[in-house]
Structures are given as C-alpha cells and as structure tokens.
Amino acid sequence: MGGSEAGDDSKDSKPKGNRGISFLDFIMRIVAILGTLGSAIAMGTTNETLPSFEQFIRFKAEYKNLPTFTFFVVANGIVSAYLAVSLVLSILHIVMSGARITRVVLIFFDTVMMAFLTSGASAAAAIVYLAHKGNARANWIAICQQYNSFCDRASGSLVGSFIGVFVFLLLIILSALALSRN
Amino acid sequence: MGGSEAGDDSKDSKPKGNRGISFLDFIMRIVAILGTLGSAIAMGTTNETLPSFEQFIRFKAEYKNLPTFTFFVVANGIVSAYLAVSLVLSILHIVMSGARITRVVLIFFDTVMMAFLTSGASAAAAIVYLAHKGNARANWIAICQQYNSFCDRASGSLVGSFIGVFVFLLLIILSALALSRN
C-alpha cells in the first residue's frame, strides 16, 4: 500500500523526508515543553486570598486545595520532564533518520504521556467548568464568583496543557509516517 | 536500527508476524467496543430518586444533571461507534498484512479517539471523585452520601472506559510495530 518511494531498506538509509519529519518532531517537542511547563507553573503559582470581610467562605485559594489541580500540576510537570528527555531520541532521529525501533519506543512513550496529559487537563477542565458554572442540582456553588483571579489563572493554565495534547497527537502521526516511509 | 528481519519490501509481502498482530488488533477492538459501550450504557441508564422524606436536596439523580457525565456518555458512544467502523480496516489488515498507508490512517484516528475517550473518562472521574469526597474548602458537599446507588453506578461505569483507553494504547503500539516490520 504505497508510501514506499524510498525503495532501499538498509539500516543507514537517510530519506530526506524523514530527516525533515525528525526536525519538525524536535521543534514541536520544544513547543510542547513550553506549553506543559507553562501550564504547571501557571496553575502551581496561582493563589488568591479573599479580604477578611468576606465571611461566607474564607480561604486562601490555591491548587493544593483541589486534588484534581494537584494532579494537573504533577502531570504537566512529569510530561514536560519526559519531553525534555525525549529530545535526545528526537536528535538521534535527525542524525539517523532510518531508525525504526527507537521510533516505536518513542511512539509508545508519547502515547502513554499523551494519555497522562489528556487525563490531567480534562480532569482539571471538569473542575474549572464546575467552579465557573456550579451545579444547582448537586448544590455545588460556582466558587469563581468569589475567586475571580484564581479561576482566571486556573482556566488559562489549561490552554498550554491542551496545546501539549495536540502536539503529542501530531508527534505520534509524524513518527508513524516516518516509520511507514523507512 | 534493527527490526527489519522480513527483508523484502514488496507491497504484497505478508510477514506472518504482522498477520498475527492484525488478528490481535481485531480481538482488542472487540474488547474495547464492549468496554466503551458498556460504560455508555451503564452511565446513561443510571438514575436514583430519593424517597420524599429527604428534604435537604431532592432530585432524581441522572447523568443529564451533570454536563461532565453527559460528555462521558457521548464520548463513549462515539468511540464505540468508531471502533465498530474501524473493524473494517482491521480485517483489511489481516488480509493485506503489508499495508502501510491504512495503518498510518488507523494510528491517526486511534490516537484522536484515545484522547477523546481519555478526556471523557478523566473528566467524569474528577466529578465522581468530588461526588465521593466533596471539597470542604470549596463548600462542595459529597453528594454520594445521599445518592449511593447513583454514585456506585457512575463509578463502575468508569472502568469500561479506562479499559478502552488501555486497549487504544496497545492498538497504537501494535500498529507502530507492524509498520516497523513492513
């Protein structure tokens, strides 16, 4: 089924297309590192203390108060660390663009990390949504009415994480494409 | 980098290993269909009406009351429908085990659907966790204390969905392996 225009299958074959793909892979990993690290820092450093006349609920809102946000910070931290380490393999693929096994290994870890990041981002998104809208049926109040700036930071921090998920999707496809052309 | 024990690269080459992988792919898609469809049905049909003496909160608890649970049901429904359709390509790969382009296409859609399913499952898990534990700081009460059977069904329905995520992970790796051996 097509796609095998580079007919040779010697180990050191370096089809130009795959080198381009490997370079794109490297650039996109940098983008994903910025996204996930930014998300971890944005969520990890946000906090808001309400003025004392607010008697209804009084607390210093930070990510540690919500286990889901803690999970989000940890997931983004681990994924950005993984991405930094994976740059080594990415560089290796630029040099040895005919590599196969290491690409399969990379697809495996990329897929695991994508699932982990998607999990953290979606769980946090569910809680952010609840914080904004509340849920009348469950008597869960929209805490964003009190904690505006905390909620804004928490919502904003989701963006980098979802960019990371999208980049992982592209990375996995690029690796599969490179494999199919080897 | 190794892995090219089947030396020929003709289009119709049918390495035995790839046929085995394609067959495993087919079986695992069936498992994932059962998991995701089961999850959609389990969450979609659960409801609990509290006896009328319960005055504190009175409502018929069902998935429609929580947007995250609605997303969960929709995501699982769409993913199980996709999996059913993808069986066609899976069968094609058993017959034509040297296929490349269709494997890349399958990796693409599998990855997208995996992210979608992980998103639905994790968002629902975040809400289920909140329903069980509540959050004192945000004044969100643990509604599971009132809605025991609703919560049990909702928690249980997560299992099939996470099995689906795990199967997708295996499917993507198997496809990558098959590609690397072509």
Tab-separated table of N, CA, C and O in Angstrom, chain B residues 35-102:
chain	number	residue	atom	x	y	z
B	35	GLY	N	-16.135	-2.549	26.288
B	35	GLY	CA	-15.822	-1.647	27.405
B	35	GLY	C	-16.503	-0.300	27.281
B	35	GLY	O	-17.192	0.150	28.199
B	36	THR	N	-16.349	0.341	26.117
B	36	THR	CA	-16.882	1.699	25.955
B	36	THR	C	-18.404	1.695	25.842
B	36	THR	O	-19.074	2.565	26.409
B	37	LEU	N	-18.946	0.701	25.131
B	37	LEU	CA	-20.404	0.624	25.005
B	37	LEU	C	-21.016	0.335	26.373
B	37	LEU	O	-22.013	0.950	26.765
B	38	GLY	N	-20.369	-0.566	27.108
B	38	GLY	CA	-20.822	-0.870	28.465
B	38	GLY	C	-20.816	0.369	29.344
B	38	GLY	O	-21.761	0.623	30.087
B	39	SER	N	-19.759	1.152	29.242
B	39	SER	CA	-19.653	2.390	30.025
B	39	SER	C	-20.760	3.361	29.663
B	39	SER	O	-21.384	3.958	30.547
B	40	ALA	N	-20.981	3.543	28.356
B	40	ALA	CA	-22.012	4.488	27.909
B	40	ALA	C	-23.376	4.065	28.436
B	40	ALA	O	-24.145	4.893	28.941
B	41	ILE	N	-23.663	2.774	28.343
B	41	ILE	CA	-24.973	2.273	28.779
B	41	ILE	C	-25.099	2.353	30.301
B	41	ILE	O	-26.115	2.810	30.832
B	42	ALA	N	-24.026	1.956	31.007
B	42	ALA	CA	-24.076	1.970	32.474
B	42	ALA	C	-24.324	3.388	33.003
B	42	ALA	O	-25.166	3.603	33.871
B	43	MET	N	-23.568	4.364	32.450
B	43	MET	CA	-23.759	5.744	32.903
B	43	MET	C	-25.075	6.312	32.390
B	43	MET	O	-25.770	7.037	33.106
B	44	GLY	N	-25.425	5.951	31.167
B	44	GLY	CA	-26.617	6.531	30.540
B	44	GLY	C	-27.920	6.077	31.161
B	44	GLY	O	-28.929	6.785	31.084
B	45	THR	N	-27.929	4.906	31.783
B	45	THR	CA	-29.192	4.380	32.301
B	45	THR	C	-29.324	4.514	33.816
B	45	THR	O	-30.356	4.174	34.372
B	46	THR	N	-28.264	5.015	34.477
B	46	THR	CA	-28.345	5.089	35.933
B	46	THR	C	-29.186	6.280	36.383
B	46	THR	O	-29.102	7.375	35.820
B	47	ASN	N	-30.022	6.040	37.352
B	47	ASN	CA	-30.743	7.158	37.976
B	47	ASN	C	-31.234	6.712	39.337
B	47	ASN	O	-31.412	5.526	39.594
B	48	GLU	N	-31.417	7.680	40.196
B	48	GLU	CA	-31.852	7.354	41.553
B	48	GLU	C	-32.747	8.479	42.049
B	48	GLU	O	-32.361	9.649	42.017
B	49	THR	N	-33.926	8.106	42.472
B	49	THR	CA	-34.816	9.102	43.055
B	49	THR	C	-34.865	8.869	44.562
B	49	THR	O	-35.104	7.743	45.009
B	50	LEU	N	-34.600	9.928	45.291
B	50	LEU	CA	-34.581	9.770	46.745
B	50	LEU	C	-35.999	9.724	47.283
B	50	LEU	O	-36.900	10.349	46.728
B	51	PRO	N	-36.224	8.996	48.368
B	51	PRO	CA	-37.556	8.997	49.000
B	51	PRO	C	-37.900	10.416	49.460
B	51	PRO	O	-37.019	11.213	49.756
B	52	SER	N	-39.207	10.684	49.535
B	52	SER	CA	-39.647	12.068	49.690
B	52	SER	C	-39.326	12.686	51.050
B	52	SER	O	-39.358	13.902	51.200
B	53	PHE	N	-39.009	11.865	52.067
B	53	PHE	CA	-38.713	12.466	53.373
B	53	PHE	C	-37.359	13.153	53.385
B	53	PHE	O	-37.032	13.893	54.301
B	54	GLU	N	-36.572	12.914	52.318
B	54	GLU	CA	-35.260	13.555	52.230
B	54	GLU	C	-35.470	14.992	51.761
B	54	GLU	O	-35.716	15.247	50.589
B	55	GLN	N	-35.380	15.944	52.668
B	55	GLN	CA	-35.708	17.326	52.326
B	55	GLN	C	-34.495	18.152	51.915
B	55	GLN	O	-34.626	19.169	51.250
B	56	PHE	N	-33.331	17.733	52.345
B	56	PHE	CA	-32.124	18.559	52.160
B	56	PHE	C	-31.875	18.881	50.690
B	56	PHE	O	-31.816	20.036	50.291
B	57	ILE	N	-31.713	17.857	49.887
B	57	ILE	CA	-31.700	18.042	48.440
B	57	ILE	C	-32.642	16.980	47.909
B	57	ILE	O	-32.558	15.823	48.312
B	58	ARG	N	-33.529	17.332	47.017
B	58	ARG	CA	-34.402	16.321	46.451
B	58	ARG	C	-34.336	16.399	44.931
B	58	ARG	O	-34.771	17.362	44.334
B	59	PHE	N	-33.725	15.401	44.303
B	59	PHE	CA	-33.819	15.353	42.847
B	59	PHE	C	-33.591	13.939	42.365
B	59	PHE	O	-33.061	13.104	43.088
B	60	LYS	N	-34.058	13.725	41.164
B	60	LYS	CA	-33.814	12.444	40.520
B	60	LYS	C	-32.417	12.537	39.922
B	60	LYS	O	-32.191	13.279	38.969
B	61	ALA	N	-31.480	11.828	40.498
B	61	ALA	CA	-30.097	11.913	40.030
B	61	ALA	C	-29.937	11.100	38.764
B	61	ALA	O	-30.222	9.903	38.754
B	62	GLU	N	-29.551	11.752	37.679
B	62	GLU	CA	-29.199	11.014	36.463
B	62	GLU	C	-28.066	11.749	35.762
B	62	GLU	O	-27.729	12.870	36.128
B	63	TYR	N	-27.492	11.099	34.761
B	63	TYR	CA	-26.297	11.650	34.141
B	63	TYR	C	-26.529	13.026	33.524
B	63	TYR	O	-25.629	13.847	33.465
B	64	LYS	N	-27.791	13.306	33.120
B	64	LYS	CA	-28.074	14.590	32.457
B	64	LYS	C	-27.886	15.781	33.393
B	64	LYS	O	-27.737	16.913	32.952
B	65	ASN	N	-27.926	15.540	34.701
B	65	ASN	CA	-27.788	16.633	35.656
B	65	ASN	C	-26.374	17.169	35.708
B	65	ASN	O	-26.136	18.268	36.185
B	66	LEU	N	-25.417	16.365	35.270
B	66	LEU	CA	-24.018	16.771	35.328
B	66	LEU	C	-23.447	16.773	33.905
B	66	LEU	O	-23.307	15.710	33.288
B	67	PRO	N	-23.139	17.964	33.367
B	67	PRO	CA	-22.663	18.063	31.985
B	67	PRO	C	-21.474	17.146	31.706
B	67	PRO	O	-21.352	16.603	30.604
B	68	THR	N	-20.617	16.952	32.725
B	68	THR	CA	-19.443	16.095	32.529
B	68	THR	C	-19.848	14.655	32.267
B	68	THR	O	-19.223	13.956	31.476
B	69	PHE	N	-20.903	14.207	32.937
B	69	PHE	CA	-21.380	12.841	32.723
B	69	PHE	C	-22.024	12.707	31.338
B	69	PHE	O	-21.925	11.659	30.702
B	70	THR	N	-22.684	13.779	30.890
B	70	THR	CA	-23.253	13.766	29.535
B	70	THR	C	-22.130	13.623	28.514
B	70	THR	O	-22.222	12.829	27.569
B	71	PHE	N	-21.057	14.408	28.722
B	71	PHE	CA	-19.881	14.322	27.847
B	71	PHE	C	-19.316	12.904	27.857
B	71	PHE	O	-18.948	12.357	26.803
B	72	PHE	N	-19.292	12.302	29.031
B	72	PHE	CA	-18.775	10.936	29.181
B	72	PHE	C	-19.586	9.943	28.339
B	72	PHE	O	-19.023	9.119	27.610
B	73	VAL	N	-20.912	10.059	28.437
B	73	VAL	CA	-21.783	9.142	27.691
B	73	VAL	C	-21.598	9.343	26.188
B	73	VAL	O	-21.453	8.375	25.428
B	74	VAL	N	-21.570	10.613	25.767
B	74	VAL	CA	-21.406	10.921	24.336
B	74	VAL	C	-20.060	10.404	23.833
B	74	VAL	O	-19.975	9.761	22.779
B	75	ALA	N	-18.985	10.673	24.595
B	75	ALA	CA	-17.644	10.256	24.181
B	75	ALA	C	-17.565	8.741	24.040
B	75	ALA	O	-17.064	8.224	23.039
B	76	ASN	N	-18.103	8.029	25.015
B	76	ASN	CA	-18.057	6.569	24.953
B	76	ASN	C	-18.896	6.030	23.797
B	76	ASN	O	-18.500	5.064	23.135
B	77	GLY	N	-20.031	6.677	23.540
B	77	GLY	CA	-20.881	6.259	22.428
B	77	GLY	C	-20.168	6.457	21.094
B	77	GLY	O	-20.130	5.545	20.251
B	78	ILE	N	-19.578	7.645	20.905
B	78	ILE	CA	-18.889	7.943	19.648
B	78	ILE	C	-17.698	7.010	19.455
B	78	ILE	O	-17.480	6.462	18.368
B	79	VAL	N	-16.919	6.801	20.532
B	79	VAL	CA	-15.726	5.957	20.415
B	79	VAL	C	-16.115	4.510	20.099
B	79	VAL	O	-15.470	3.860	19.267
B	80	SER	N	-17.193	4.006	20.718
B	80	SER	CA	-17.564	2.620	20.418
B	80	SER	C	-18.062	2.508	18.975
B	80	SER	O	-17.799	1.506	18.306
B	81	ALA	N	-18.756	3.545	18.476
B	81	ALA	CA	-19.188	3.537	17.068
B	81	ALA	C	-17.966	3.562	16.148
B	81	ALA	O	-17.900	2.814	15.166
B	82	TYR	N	-16.986	4.413	16.478
B	82	TYR	CA	-15.751	4.458	15.682
B	82	TYR	C	-15.071	3.093	15.663
B	82	TYR	O	-14.616	2.622	14.613
B	83	LEU	N	-14.991	2.463	16.834
B	83	LEU	CA	-14.321	1.160	16.928
B	83	LEU	C	-15.017	0.128	16.038
B	83	LEU	O	-14.354	-0.685	15.381
B	84	ALA	N	-16.357	0.175	16.014
B	84	ALA	CA	-17.105	-0.759	15.176
B	84	ALA	C	-16.749	-0.540	13.706
B	84	ALA	O	-16.510	-1.499	12.962
B	85	VAL	N	-16.680	0.736	13.284
B	85	VAL	CA	-16.331	1.036	11.891
B	85	VAL	C	-14.891	0.613	11.588
B	85	VAL	O	-14.589	0.083	10.515
B	86	SER	N	-14.000	0.834	12.577
B	86	SER	CA	-12.570	0.550	12.362
B	86	SER	C	-12.305	-0.944	12.179
B	86	SER	O	-11.233	-1.332	11.716
B	87	LEU	N	-13.281	-1.775	12.552
B	87	LEU	CA	-13.113	-3.226	12.363
B	87	LEU	C	-12.890	-3.559	10.887
B	87	LEU	O	-12.195	-4.516	10.553
B	88	VAL	N	-13.480	-2.733	9.994
B	88	VAL	CA	-13.314	-2.956	8.552
B	88	VAL	C	-11.828	-2.888	8.176
B	88	VAL	O	-11.303	-3.784	7.513
B	89	LEU	N	-11.156	-1.818	8.634
B	89	LEU	CA	-9.725	-1.671	8.351
B	89	LEU	C	-8.924	-2.775	9.030
B	89	LEU	O	-7.934	-3.261	8.486
B	90	SER	N	-9.364	-3.129	10.235
B	90	SER	CA	-8.666	-4.177	10.970
B	90	SER	C	-8.700	-5.491	10.191
B	90	SER	O	-7.690	-6.187	10.088
B	91	ILE	N	-9.864	-5.818	9.625
B	91	ILE	CA	-9.998	-7.044	8.821
B	91	ILE	C	-9.141	-6.930	7.559
B	91	ILE	O	-8.446	-7.872	7.173
B	92	LEU	N	-9.155	-5.736	6.961
B	92	LEU	CA	-8.331	-5.485	5.767
B	92	LEU	C	-6.862	-5.783	6.056
B	92	LEU	O	-6.144	-6.349	5.230
B	93	HIS	N	-6.426	-5.403	7.278
B	93	HIS	CA	-5.016	-5.606	7.634
B	93	HIS	C	-4.685	-7.072	7.880
B	93	HIS	O	-3.534	-7.473	7.782
B	94	ILE	N	-5.703	-7.864	8.250
B	94	ILE	CA	-5.460	-9.307	8.395
B	94	ILE	C	-5.227	-9.897	7.007
B	94	ILE	O	-4.315	-10.700	6.801
B	95	VAL	N	-6.037	-9.427	6.033
B	95	VAL	CA	-5.915	-9.942	4.663
B	95	VAL	C	-4.652	-9.402	3.994
B	95	VAL	O	-3.889	-10.147	3.390
B	96	MET	N	-4.449	-8.080	4.096
B	96	MET	CA	-3.286	-7.451	3.467
B	96	MET	C	-2.331	-6.972	4.542
B	96	MET	O	-2.292	-5.774	4.859
B	97	SER	N	-1.549	-7.896	5.085
B	97	SER	CA	-0.757	-7.522	6.258
B	97	SER	C	0.446	-6.634	5.922
B	97	SER	O	1.142	-6.174	6.819
B	98	GLY	N	0.666	-6.365	4.647
B	98	GLY	CA	1.760	-5.469	4.278
B	98	GLY	C	1.333	-4.014	4.159
B	98	GLY	O	2.138	-3.146	3.834
B	99	ALA	N	0.057	-3.738	4.457
B	99	ALA	CA	-0.484	-2.387	4.289
B	99	ALA	C	0.278	-1.358	5.117
B	99	ALA	O	0.671	-1.634	6.250
B	100	ARG	N	0.501	-0.185	4.539
B	100	ARG	CA	1.199	0.880	5.274
B	100	ARG	C	0.320	2.096	5.498
B	100	ARG	O	0.079	2.514	6.619
B	101	ILE	N	-0.162	2.671	4.387
B	101	ILE	CA	-0.924	3.917	4.492
B	101	ILE	C	-2.139	3.747	5.402
B	101	ILE	O	-2.403	4.587	6.271
B	102	THR	N	-2.870	2.635	5.223
B	102	THR	CA	-4.072	2.449	6.041
B	102	THR	C	-3.721	2.265	7.523
B	102	THR	O	-4.498	2.626	8.399
